[in-house]
């Protein structure tokens, strides 16, 4: 299985670390059993932060992920020599600790060797290296953490052959109450699973100071789960601007509106352009809209809060 999770600023690396620790320790996930196995984690950035996440996970669950092996530098997966070196390392570790059950690549960009993500040739090298040299050779799952597109946040960034070769794909978005929604974008040869959610909870690292990290707490683990409502909280004025935006799009018969038209409509109701700009940024952060700059013009594209 070749799986991917994506989107910036929603805890995707925390989620990947949580999955890796659960597989390494056999810790159940949302009440479901997890088969224990050796995990190799290629962490392309933030080594100190990653070690803090592992310690936080251990302190929270009381289980040390001893079968988790972390590569402390990025590996250019698009380079044949680097891939062969990685395979040799995994083979050596597998002889002592067992064949890997999971390989995590965090993130695709950091382990792409400076190649062009939009090139089908370069992306093909990346996919072939993972599938042929690692997944097929060791019989393991590969989990790739990646970013969404710059203008279209509903699709995976880069060449289309990445999406084609992924067996399972998840998109992460923000929900009310500091929750992250995990939505299935693709499942090959199986029914589409329902959305699940998690919340990052602060964990004191117990290093004699107030140093903290966070671990994902899944929606089955706490009782104060907010209602499953995709609409984010808004101030009274932001709600007013949102209603003006929706009405303007409805009047135009589409899902796209020029920002200038929104400012003019809001201005007719006494709303300062600066407040419109702030609200637009809020809507974008909450994944309600996509903002596309076309020269000097700014186009606002309305999105479905869940499906994008």
PDB file of C-alpha atoms in Angstrom:
ATOM      1  CA  UNK A   1       0.000   0.000   0.000  1.00  0.00           C
ATOM      2  CA  UNK A   2       1.238   3.452  -0.982  1.00  0.00           C
ATOM      3  CA  UNK A   3      -0.533   6.018   1.210  1.00  0.00           C
ATOM      4  CA  UNK A   4      -0.343   9.785   1.529  1.00  0.00           C
ATOM      5  CA  UNK A   5      -1.520  12.433   3.989  1.00  0.00           C
ATOM      6  CA  UNK A   6      -1.312  16.120   3.259  1.00  0.00           C
ATOM      7  CA  UNK A   7      -1.937  19.844   3.900  1.00  0.00           C
ATOM      8  CA  UNK A   8       0.107  22.356   5.838  1.00  0.00           C
ATOM      9  CA  UNK A   9      -0.433  23.531   9.388  1.00  0.00           C
ATOM     10  CA  UNK A  10      -2.947  20.881  10.437  1.00  0.00           C
ATOM     11  CA  UNK A  11      -0.734  18.436  12.337  1.00  0.00           C
ATOM     12  CA  UNK A  12       0.105  16.030   9.520  1.00  0.00           C
ATOM     13  CA  UNK A  13       3.594  15.236  10.884  1.00  0.00           C
ATOM     14  CA  UNK A  14       2.139  14.726  14.372  1.00  0.00           C
ATOM     15  CA  UNK A  15      -0.352  12.296  12.849  1.00  0.00           C
ATOM     16  CA  UNK A  16       2.390  10.475  10.917  1.00  0.00           C
ATOM     17  CA  UNK A  17       4.481  10.157  14.087  1.00  0.00           C
ATOM     18  CA  UNK A  18       1.444   8.835  15.963  1.00  0.00           C
ATOM     19  CA  UNK A  19       0.822   6.177  13.283  1.00  0.00           C
ATOM     20  CA  UNK A  20       4.494   5.187  13.307  1.00  0.00           C
ATOM     21  CA  UNK A  21       4.536   4.817  17.101  1.00  0.00           C
ATOM     22  CA  UNK A  22       1.339   2.772  17.112  1.00  0.00           C
ATOM     23  CA  UNK A  23       2.699   0.332  14.528  1.00  0.00           C
ATOM     24  CA  UNK A  24       6.056   0.085  16.306  1.00  0.00           C
ATOM     25  CA  UNK A  25       4.358  -0.715  19.627  1.00  0.00           C
ATOM     26  CA  UNK A  26       1.144  -2.415  18.518  1.00  0.00           C
ATOM     27  CA  UNK A  27      -0.909   0.239  20.310  1.00  0.00           C
ATOM     28  CA  UNK A  28      -4.596   0.182  19.227  1.00  0.00           C
ATOM     29  CA  UNK A  29      -5.923   3.077  17.118  1.00  0.00           C
ATOM     30  CA  UNK A  30      -9.444   4.336  17.867  1.00  0.00           C
ATOM     31  CA  UNK A  31     -10.251   1.001  19.493  1.00  0.00           C
ATOM     32  CA  UNK A  32      -8.992  -1.027  16.531  1.00  0.00           C
ATOM     33  CA  UNK A  33      -6.124  -3.526  16.868  1.00  0.00           C
ATOM     34  CA  UNK A  34      -2.774  -2.627  15.287  1.00  0.00           C
ATOM     35  CA  UNK A  35      -0.336  -5.313  14.144  1.00  0.00           C
ATOM     36  CA  UNK A  36       3.072  -4.579  15.604  1.00  0.00           C
ATOM     37  CA  UNK A  37       6.046  -4.283  13.278  1.00  0.00           C
ATOM     38  CA  UNK A  38       9.331  -2.506  12.692  1.00  0.00           C
ATOM     39  CA  UNK A  39       9.026   1.067  11.406  1.00  0.00           C
ATOM     40  CA  UNK A  40      11.581   3.129   9.476  1.00  0.00           C
ATOM     41  CA  UNK A  41      10.923   6.869   9.542  1.00  0.00           C
ATOM     42  CA  UNK A  42      12.765   9.151   7.109  1.00  0.00           C
ATOM     43  CA  UNK A  43      12.464  12.542   8.762  1.00  0.00           C
ATOM     44  CA  UNK A  44      13.591  15.254   6.386  1.00  0.00           C
ATOM     45  CA  UNK A  45      13.469  18.222   8.752  1.00  0.00           C
ATOM     46  CA  UNK A  46      13.171  19.301  12.379  1.00  0.00           C
ATOM     47  CA  UNK A  47      15.101  16.489  14.071  1.00  0.00           C
ATOM     48  CA  UNK A  48      14.889  18.074  17.534  1.00  0.00           C
ATOM     49  CA  UNK A  49      11.149  18.591  17.148  1.00  0.00           C
ATOM     50  CA  UNK A  50      10.645  15.006  16.049  1.00  0.00           C
ATOM     51  CA  UNK A  51      12.514  13.626  19.052  1.00  0.00           C
ATOM     52  CA  UNK A  52      10.282  15.766  21.267  1.00  0.00           C
ATOM     53  CA  UNK A  53       7.184  14.251  19.624  1.00  0.00           C
ATOM     54  CA  UNK A  54       8.454  10.729  20.300  1.00  0.00           C
ATOM     55  CA  UNK A  55       9.146  11.539  23.937  1.00  0.00           C
ATOM     56  CA  UNK A  56       5.725  13.149  24.289  1.00  0.00           C
ATOM     57  CA  UNK A  57       4.042  10.091  22.769  1.00  0.00           C
ATOM     58  CA  UNK A  58       5.957   7.800  25.150  1.00  0.00           C
ATOM     59  CA  UNK A  59       5.026   9.907  28.200  1.00  0.00           C
ATOM     60  CA  UNK A  60       1.358  10.010  27.180  1.00  0.00           C
ATOM     61  CA  UNK A  61       0.886   6.328  26.364  1.00  0.00           C
ATOM     62  CA  UNK A  62       3.551   4.847  28.634  1.00  0.00           C
ATOM     63  CA  UNK A  63       5.009   2.712  25.861  1.00  0.00           C
ATOM     64  CA  UNK A  64       8.457   3.209  24.354  1.00  0.00           C
ATOM     65  CA  UNK A  65       8.443   2.813  20.529  1.00  0.00           C
ATOM     66  CA  UNK A  66      11.609   0.702  20.523  1.00  0.00           C
ATOM     67  CA  UNK A  67      10.959  -0.735  17.041  1.00  0.00           C
ATOM     68  CA  UNK A  68      10.951   2.729  15.465  1.00  0.00           C
ATOM     69  CA  UNK A  69      14.131   3.708  13.622  1.00  0.00           C
ATOM     70  CA  UNK A  70      14.540   7.312  12.525  1.00  0.00           C
ATOM     71  CA  UNK A  71      16.746   8.543   9.708  1.00  0.00           C
ATOM     72  CA  UNK A  72      18.157  11.888  10.781  1.00  0.00           C
ATOM     73  CA  UNK A  73      18.642  13.403   7.353  1.00  0.00           C
ATOM     74  CA  UNK A  74      16.682  13.760   4.148  1.00  0.00           C
ATOM     75  CA  UNK A  75      17.288  11.114   1.480  1.00  0.00           C
ATOM     76  CA  UNK A  76      16.950  12.008  -2.219  1.00  0.00           C
ATOM     77  CA  UNK A  77      14.556   9.216  -3.219  1.00  0.00           C
ATOM     78  CA  UNK A  78      14.876  10.305  -6.853  1.00  0.00           C
ATOM     79  CA  UNK A  79      18.588   9.370  -6.840  1.00  0.00           C
ATOM     80  CA  UNK A  80      19.292   5.690  -7.603  1.00  0.00           C
ATOM     81  CA  UNK A  81      22.524   5.559  -5.611  1.00  0.00           C
ATOM     82  CA  UNK A  82      20.843   7.061  -2.539  1.00  0.00           C
ATOM     83  CA  UNK A  83      17.954   4.601  -2.813  1.00  0.00           C
ATOM     84  CA  UNK A  84      20.312   1.615  -3.031  1.00  0.00           C
ATOM     85  CA  UNK A  85      22.129   2.922   0.039  1.00  0.00           C
ATOM     86  CA  UNK A  86      18.807   3.224   1.882  1.00  0.00           C
ATOM     87  CA  UNK A  87      17.777  -0.301   0.870  1.00  0.00           C
ATOM     88  CA  UNK A  88      21.112  -1.696   2.098  1.00  0.00           C
ATOM     89  CA  UNK A  89      20.628   0.085   5.433  1.00  0.00           C
ATOM     90  CA  UNK A  90      17.084  -1.262   5.825  1.00  0.00           C
ATOM     91  CA  UNK A  91      18.273  -4.790   4.989  1.00  0.00           C
ATOM     92  CA  UNK A  92      20.981  -4.563   7.636  1.00  0.00           C
ATOM     93  CA  UNK A  93      18.552  -3.317  10.269  1.00  0.00           C
ATOM     94  CA  UNK A  94      15.937  -5.914   9.228  1.00  0.00           C
ATOM     95  CA  UNK A  95      18.361  -8.765   9.895  1.00  0.00           C
ATOM     96  CA  UNK A  96      18.550  -7.692  13.522  1.00  0.00           C
ATOM     97  CA  UNK A  97      15.112  -6.205  14.176  1.00  0.00           C
ATOM     98  CA  UNK A  98      12.822  -7.800  11.586  1.00  0.00           C
ATOM     99  CA  UNK A  99      11.450  -6.793   8.201  1.00  0.00           C
ATOM    100  CA  UNK A 100       9.819  -3.378   8.145  1.00  0.00           C
ATOM    101  CA  UNK A 101       6.046  -3.148   8.351  1.00  0.00           C
ATOM    102  CA  UNK A 102       5.968   0.584   7.633  1.00  0.00           C
ATOM    103  CA  UNK A 103       8.198   3.146   5.945  1.00  0.00           C
ATOM    104  CA  UNK A 104       7.334   6.816   6.549  1.00  0.00           C
ATOM    105  CA  UNK A 105       8.668   9.569   4.296  1.00  0.00           C
ATOM    106  CA  UNK A 106       8.180  13.005   5.867  1.00  0.00           C
ATOM    107  CA  UNK A 107       7.906  14.964   3.645  1.00  0.00           C
ATOM    108  CA  UNK A 108       7.965  14.194  -0.081  1.00  0.00           C
ATOM    109  CA  UNK A 109       9.433  17.610  -0.852  1.00  0.00           C
ATOM    110  CA  UNK A 110      12.312  17.262   1.616  1.00  0.00           C
ATOM    111  CA  UNK A 111      13.199  13.832   0.223  1.00  0.00           C
ATOM    112  CA  UNK A 112      12.795  14.668  -3.471  1.00  0.00           C
ATOM    113  CA  UNK A 113      16.430  15.548  -4.069  1.00  0.00           C
ATOM    114  CA  UNK A 114      15.735  18.992  -5.477  1.00  0.00           C
ATOM    115  CA  UNK A 115      13.929  17.570  -8.508  1.00  0.00           C
ATOM    116  CA  UNK A 116      10.763  19.006 -10.064  1.00  0.00           C
ATOM    117  CA  UNK A 117       7.590  17.728  -8.369  1.00  0.00           C
ATOM    118  CA  UNK A 118       5.574  18.743 -11.441  1.00  0.00           C
ATOM    119  CA  UNK A 119       7.690  16.586 -13.751  1.00  0.00           C
ATOM    120  CA  UNK A 120       6.129  13.195 -14.518  1.00  0.00           C
ATOM    121  CA  UNK A 121       9.643  11.852 -15.131  1.00  0.00           C
ATOM    122  CA  UNK A 122      10.984  12.954 -11.736  1.00  0.00           C
ATOM    123  CA  UNK A 123       7.816  11.897  -9.942  1.00  0.00           C
ATOM    124  CA  UNK A 124       7.960   8.571 -11.751  1.00  0.00           C
ATOM    125  CA  UNK A 125      11.473   7.992 -10.378  1.00  0.00           C
ATOM    126  CA  UNK A 126      10.218   8.738  -6.875  1.00  0.00           C
ATOM    127  CA  UNK A 127       7.227   6.392  -7.181  1.00  0.00           C
ATOM    128  CA  UNK A 128       9.233   3.580  -8.782  1.00  0.00           C
ATOM    129  CA  UNK A 129      11.916   3.787  -6.100  1.00  0.00           C
ATOM    130  CA  UNK A 130       9.353   3.415  -3.323  1.00  0.00           C
ATOM    131  CA  UNK A 131       7.257   0.727  -4.981  1.00  0.00           C
ATOM    132  CA  UNK A 132       9.964  -1.399  -6.619  1.00  0.00           C
ATOM    133  CA  UNK A 133      12.949  -1.037  -4.296  1.00  0.00           C
ATOM    134  CA  UNK A 134      11.189  -0.775  -0.930  1.00  0.00           C
ATOM    135  CA  UNK A 135       7.542  -1.861  -0.882  1.00  0.00           C
ATOM    136  CA  UNK A 136       7.920  -4.889  -3.162  1.00  0.00           C
ATOM    137  CA  UNK A 137      11.318  -5.828  -1.736  1.00  0.00           C
ATOM    138  CA  UNK A 138      10.229  -5.758   1.917  1.00  0.00           C
ATOM    139  CA  UNK A 139       6.474  -6.231   1.673  1.00  0.00           C
ATOM    140  CA  UNK A 140       5.780  -3.106   3.692  1.00  0.00           C
ATOM    141  CA  UNK A 141       3.453  -0.109   3.603  1.00  0.00           C
ATOM    142  CA  UNK A 142       4.861   3.268   2.541  1.00  0.00           C
ATOM    143  CA  UNK A 143       3.340   6.393   4.068  1.00  0.00           C
ATOM    144  CA  UNK A 144       4.280   9.643   2.323  1.00  0.00           C
ATOM    145  CA  UNK A 145       3.547  12.987   3.987  1.00  0.00           C
ATOM    146  CA  UNK A 146       2.994  15.608   1.303  1.00  0.00           C
ATOM    147  CA  UNK A 147       1.537  19.058   0.713  1.00  0.00           C
ATOM    148  CA  UNK A 148      -1.602  19.974  -1.188  1.00  0.00           C
ATOM    149  CA  UNK A 149      -1.605  22.115  -4.311  1.00  0.00           C
ATOM    150  CA  UNK A 150      -0.941  25.847  -4.052  1.00  0.00           C
ATOM    151  CA  UNK A 151      -4.104  27.007  -5.827  1.00  0.00           C
ATOM    152  CA  UNK A 152      -6.199  23.839  -5.578  1.00  0.00           C
ATOM    153  CA  UNK A 153      -6.004  22.592  -1.994  1.00  0.00           C
ATOM    154  CA  UNK A 154      -8.243  19.610  -2.790  1.00  0.00           C
ATOM    155  CA  UNK A 155      -5.571  17.786  -4.793  1.00  0.00           C
ATOM    156  CA  UNK A 156      -2.115  16.480  -4.074  1.00  0.00           C
ATOM    157  CA  UNK A 157       0.715  18.770  -5.202  1.00  0.00           C
ATOM    158  CA  UNK A 158       2.854  17.811  -8.170  1.00  0.00           C
ATOM    159  CA  UNK A 159       2.629  15.526 -11.214  1.00  0.00           C
ATOM    160  CA  UNK A 160      -0.523  13.471 -11.715  1.00  0.00           C
ATOM    161  CA  UNK A 161       1.286  10.111 -11.691  1.00  0.00           C
ATOM    162  CA  UNK A 162       1.735  10.436  -7.920  1.00  0.00           C
ATOM    163  CA  UNK A 163      -2.040  10.448  -7.414  1.00  0.00           C
ATOM    164  CA  UNK A 164      -2.419   7.580  -9.874  1.00  0.00           C
ATOM    165  CA  UNK A 165      -0.037   5.325  -7.958  1.00  0.00           C
ATOM    166  CA  UNK A 166      -1.347   6.062  -4.462  1.00  0.00           C
ATOM    167  CA  UNK A 167      -3.525   3.287  -3.029  1.00  0.00           C
ATOM    168  CA  UNK A 168      -4.908   5.353  -0.148  1.00  0.00           C
ATOM    169  CA  UNK A 169      -4.950   9.130   0.200  1.00  0.00           C
ATOM    170  CA  UNK A 170      -6.118  11.346   3.056  1.00  0.00           C
ATOM    171  CA  UNK A 171      -6.568  15.112   3.193  1.00  0.00           C
ATOM    172  CA  UNK A 172      -6.307  16.976   6.494  1.00  0.00           C
ATOM    173  CA  UNK A 173      -8.335  20.133   7.157  1.00  0.00           C
ATOM    174  CA  UNK A 174      -9.126  22.251  10.209  1.00  0.00           C
ATOM    175  CA  UNK A 175     -12.462  21.925  12.003  1.00  0.00           C
ATOM    176  CA  UNK A 176     -13.988  24.005  14.826  1.00  0.00           C
ATOM    177  CA  UNK A 177     -12.586  23.516  18.313  1.00  0.00           C
ATOM    178  CA  UNK A 178      -8.966  23.131  17.170  1.00  0.00           C
ATOM    179  CA  UNK A 179      -9.831  19.792  15.584  1.00  0.00           C
ATOM    180  CA  UNK A 180      -8.227  18.316  12.485  1.00  0.00           C
ATOM    181  CA  UNK A 181     -10.478  16.371  10.126  1.00  0.00           C
ATOM    182  CA  UNK A 182      -8.983  13.394   8.284  1.00  0.00           C
ATOM    183  CA  UNK A 183     -10.906  12.907   5.042  1.00  0.00           C
ATOM    184  CA  UNK A 184     -10.361  10.021   2.638  1.00  0.00           C
ATOM    185  CA  UNK A 185      -9.644  11.209  -0.912  1.00  0.00           C
ATOM    186  CA  UNK A 186      -8.986   7.794  -2.439  1.00  0.00           C
ATOM    187  CA  UNK A 187      -9.173   4.151  -1.419  1.00  0.00           C
ATOM    188  CA  UNK A 188      -8.251   1.516  -3.958  1.00  0.00           C
ATOM    189  CA  UNK A 189     -10.353  -1.668  -4.030  1.00  0.00           C
ATOM    190  CA  UNK A 190     -12.215  -0.903  -0.779  1.00  0.00           C
ATOM    191  CA  UNK A 191     -15.188   1.164   0.448  1.00  0.00           C
ATOM    192  CA  UNK A 192     -14.444   4.788   1.347  1.00  0.00           C
ATOM    193  CA  UNK A 193     -14.017   5.072   5.144  1.00  0.00           C
ATOM    194  CA  UNK A 194     -15.802   7.811   7.118  1.00  0.00           C
ATOM    195  CA  UNK A 195     -14.036  10.966   8.280  1.00  0.00           C
ATOM    196  CA  UNK A 196     -12.250  10.887  11.648  1.00  0.00           C
ATOM    197  CA  UNK A 197     -10.896  13.754  13.722  1.00  0.00           C
ATOM    198  CA  UNK A 198      -8.138  14.438  16.211  1.00  0.00           C
ATOM    199  CA  UNK A 199      -7.020  17.242  18.473  1.00  0.00           C
ATOM    200  CA  UNK A 200      -3.426  18.081  19.354  1.00  0.00           C
ATOM    201  CA  UNK A 201      -3.027  18.038  23.122  1.00  0.00           C
ATOM    202  CA  UNK A 202      -0.046  19.614  24.905  1.00  0.00           C
ATOM    203  CA  UNK A 203       2.277  17.229  26.756  1.00  0.00           C
ATOM    204  CA  UNK A 204       4.864  18.382  29.306  1.00  0.00           C
ATOM    205  CA  UNK A 205       8.191  16.750  28.478  1.00  0.00           C
ATOM    206  CA  UNK A 206       9.215  16.573  32.158  1.00  0.00           C
ATOM    207  CA  UNK A 207      12.700  17.955  31.510  1.00  0.00           C
ATOM    208  CA  UNK A 208      12.594  20.162  34.581  1.00  0.00           C
ATOM    209  CA  UNK A 209      11.046  23.122  32.768  1.00  0.00           C
ATOM    210  CA  UNK A 210       7.850  24.036  30.957  1.00  0.00           C
ATOM    211  CA  UNK A 211       8.978  22.529  27.660  1.00  0.00           C
ATOM    212  CA  UNK A 212       6.065  20.905  25.835  1.00  0.00           C
ATOM    213  CA  UNK A 213       5.149  19.037  22.682  1.00  0.00           C
ATOM    214  CA  UNK A 214       1.818  17.626  21.482  1.00  0.00           C
ATOM    215  CA  UNK A 215       0.221  14.293  20.673  1.00  0.00           C
ATOM    216  CA  UNK A 216      -2.926  13.639  18.592  1.00  0.00           C
ATOM    217  CA  UNK A 217      -5.920  12.692  20.718  1.00  0.00           C
ATOM    218  CA  UNK A 218      -8.452  10.913  18.495  1.00  0.00           C
ATOM    219  CA  UNK A 219     -12.181  11.603  18.513  1.00  0.00           C
ATOM    220  CA  UNK A 220     -12.999   8.403  20.410  1.00  0.00           C
ATOM    221  CA  UNK A 221     -10.743   9.386  23.335  1.00  0.00           C
ATOM    222  CA  UNK A 222     -12.503  12.466  24.713  1.00  0.00           C
ATOM    223  CA  UNK A 223     -16.061  13.369  25.615  1.00  0.00           C
ATOM    224  CA  UNK A 224     -16.043  17.104  24.901  1.00  0.00           C
ATOM    225  CA  UNK A 225     -16.008  16.654  21.115  1.00  0.00           C
ATOM    226  CA  UNK A 226     -17.661  19.614  19.373  1.00  0.00           C
ATOM    227  CA  UNK A 227     -20.585  18.904  17.094  1.00  0.00           C
ATOM    228  CA  UNK A 228     -19.623  17.570  13.690  1.00  0.00           C
ATOM    229  CA  UNK A 229     -20.221  20.908  12.026  1.00  0.00           C
ATOM    230  CA  UNK A 230     -17.824  21.969   9.261  1.00  0.00           C
ATOM    231  CA  UNK A 231     -18.626  25.677   9.563  1.00  0.00           C
ATOM    232  CA  UNK A 232     -15.879  27.441  11.553  1.00  0.00           C
ATOM    233  CA  UNK A 233     -16.717  30.019  14.216  1.00  0.00           C
ATOM    234  CA  UNK A 234     -16.889  33.598  12.972  1.00  0.00           C
ATOM    235  CA  UNK A 235     -17.228  36.996  14.554  1.00  0.00           C
ATOM    236  CA  UNK A 236     -20.479  38.847  13.933  1.00  0.00           C
ATOM    237  CA  UNK A 237     -18.876  41.018  11.252  1.00  0.00           C
ATOM    238  CA  UNK A 238     -17.087  38.086   9.616  1.00  0.00           C
ATOM    239  CA  UNK A 239     -20.407  36.268   9.388  1.00  0.00           C
ATOM    240  CA  UNK A 240     -21.901  39.355   7.757  1.00  0.00           C
ATOM    241  CA  UNK A 241     -19.057  39.491   5.215  1.00  0.00           C
ATOM    242  CA  UNK A 242     -19.418  35.769   4.551  1.00  0.00           C
ATOM    243  CA  UNK A 243     -23.135  36.192   3.855  1.00  0.00           C
ATOM    244  CA  UNK A 244     -22.352  39.076   1.478  1.00  0.00           C
ATOM    245  CA  UNK A 245     -19.736  36.907  -0.280  1.00  0.00           C
ATOM    246  CA  UNK A 246     -22.131  33.975  -0.688  1.00  0.00           C
ATOM    247  CA  UNK A 247     -24.947  36.237  -1.915  1.00  0.00           C
ATOM    248  CA  UNK A 248     -22.633  37.921  -4.426  1.00  0.00           C
ATOM    249  CA  UNK A 249     -21.553  34.550  -5.803  1.00  0.00           C
ATOM    250  CA  UNK A 250     -25.163  33.381  -5.990  1.00  0.00           C
ATOM    251  CA  UNK A 251     -26.092  36.573  -7.848  1.00  0.00           C
ATOM    252  CA  UNK A 252     -23.245  35.937 -10.296  1.00  0.00           C
ATOM    253  CA  UNK A 253     -24.340  32.326 -10.730  1.00  0.00           C
ATOM    254  CA  UNK A 254     -20.993  30.780  -9.829  1.00  0.00           C
ATOM    255  CA  UNK A 255     -18.451  29.916  -7.156  1.00  0.00           C
ATOM    256  CA  UNK A 256     -15.897  32.616  -8.064  1.00  0.00           C
ATOM    257  CA  UNK A 257     -15.926  36.313  -7.179  1.00  0.00           C
ATOM    258  CA  UNK A 258     -13.531  39.170  -7.830  1.00  0.00           C
ATOM    259  CA  UNK A 259     -12.214  40.547  -4.543  1.00  0.00           C
ATOM    260  CA  UNK A 260     -12.900  44.101  -5.771  1.00  0.00           C
ATOM    261  CA  UNK A 261     -16.587  43.246  -6.105  1.00  0.00           C
ATOM    262  CA  UNK A 262     -16.653  41.909  -2.547  1.00  0.00           C
ATOM    263  CA  UNK A 263     -14.979  45.056  -1.192  1.00  0.00           C
ATOM    264  CA  UNK A 264     -17.498  47.237  -3.045  1.00  0.00           C
ATOM    265  CA  UNK A 265     -20.492  45.271  -1.760  1.00  0.00           C
ATOM    266  CA  UNK A 266     -19.199  45.380   1.796  1.00  0.00           C
ATOM    267  CA  UNK A 267     -18.397  49.073   1.460  1.00  0.00           C
ATOM    268  CA  UNK A 268     -22.022  49.765   0.538  1.00  0.00           C
ATOM    269  CA  UNK A 269     -22.913  48.347   3.950  1.00  0.00           C
ATOM    270  CA  UNK A 270     -20.321  50.424   5.790  1.00  0.00           C
ATOM    271  CA  UNK A 271     -17.650  47.755   6.182  1.00  0.00           C
ATOM    272  CA  UNK A 272     -14.029  48.947   5.986  1.00  0.00           C
ATOM    273  CA  UNK A 273     -11.857  47.295   3.260  1.00  0.00           C
ATOM    274  CA  UNK A 274      -9.301  46.328   5.931  1.00  0.00           C
ATOM    275  CA  UNK A 275     -11.975  44.295   7.746  1.00  0.00           C
ATOM    276  CA  UNK A 276     -12.866  42.612   4.434  1.00  0.00           C
ATOM    277  CA  UNK A 277      -9.217  41.660   3.925  1.00  0.00           C
ATOM    278  CA  UNK A 278      -9.003  40.226   7.452  1.00  0.00           C
ATOM    279  CA  UNK A 279     -12.180  38.236   6.951  1.00  0.00           C
ATOM    280  CA  UNK A 280     -10.972  36.890   3.596  1.00  0.00           C
ATOM    281  CA  UNK A 281      -7.776  35.636   5.236  1.00  0.00           C
ATOM    282  CA  UNK A 282      -9.856  34.017   7.999  1.00  0.00           C
ATOM    283  CA  UNK A 283     -12.052  32.238   5.444  1.00  0.00           C
ATOM    284  CA  UNK A 284      -8.941  31.012   3.626  1.00  0.00           C
ATOM    285  CA  UNK A 285      -7.315  29.684   6.810  1.00  0.00           C
ATOM    286  CA  UNK A 286     -10.559  27.894   7.674  1.00  0.00           C
ATOM    287  CA  UNK A 287     -10.480  26.254   4.212  1.00  0.00           C
ATOM    288  CA  UNK A 288     -13.765  27.854   3.123  1.00  0.00           C
ATOM    289  CA  UNK A 289     -12.240  29.607   0.124  1.00  0.00           C
ATOM    290  CA  UNK A 290      -9.212  29.562  -2.131  1.00  0.00           C
ATOM    291  CA  UNK A 291      -7.669  32.897  -3.098  1.00  0.00           C
ATOM    292  CA  UNK A 292      -5.988  33.063  -6.502  1.00  0.00           C
ATOM    293  CA  UNK A 293      -4.005  36.095  -7.667  1.00  0.00           C
ATOM    294  CA  UNK A 294      -4.233  36.761 -11.402  1.00  0.00           C
ATOM    295  CA  UNK A 295      -1.934  39.707 -12.092  1.00  0.00           C
ATOM    296  CA  UNK A 296      -3.364  42.628 -10.135  1.00  0.00           C
ATOM    297  CA  UNK A 297      -6.707  40.893  -9.673  1.00  0.00           C
ATOM    298  CA  UNK A 298      -7.639  38.661  -6.736  1.00  0.00           C
ATOM    299  CA  UNK A 299     -10.187  35.914  -7.360  1.00  0.00           C
ATOM    300  CA  UNK A 300     -12.060  34.227  -4.510  1.00  0.00           C
ATOM    301  CA  UNK A 301     -13.147  30.623  -5.080  1.00  0.00           C
ATOM    302  CA  UNK A 302     -15.697  29.204  -2.656  1.00  0.00           C
ATOM    303  CA  UNK A 303     -15.091  25.644  -1.420  1.00  0.00           C
ATOM    304  CA  UNK A 304     -17.168  22.993   0.281  1.00  0.00           C
ATOM    305  CA  UNK A 305     -15.946  23.005   3.941  1.00  0.00           C
ATOM    306  CA  UNK A 306     -15.473  19.225   3.968  1.00  0.00           C
ATOM    307  CA  UNK A 307     -14.821  18.073   0.434  1.00  0.00           C
ATOM    308  CA  UNK A 308     -13.099  21.241  -0.711  1.00  0.00           C
TER     309      UNK A 308
END
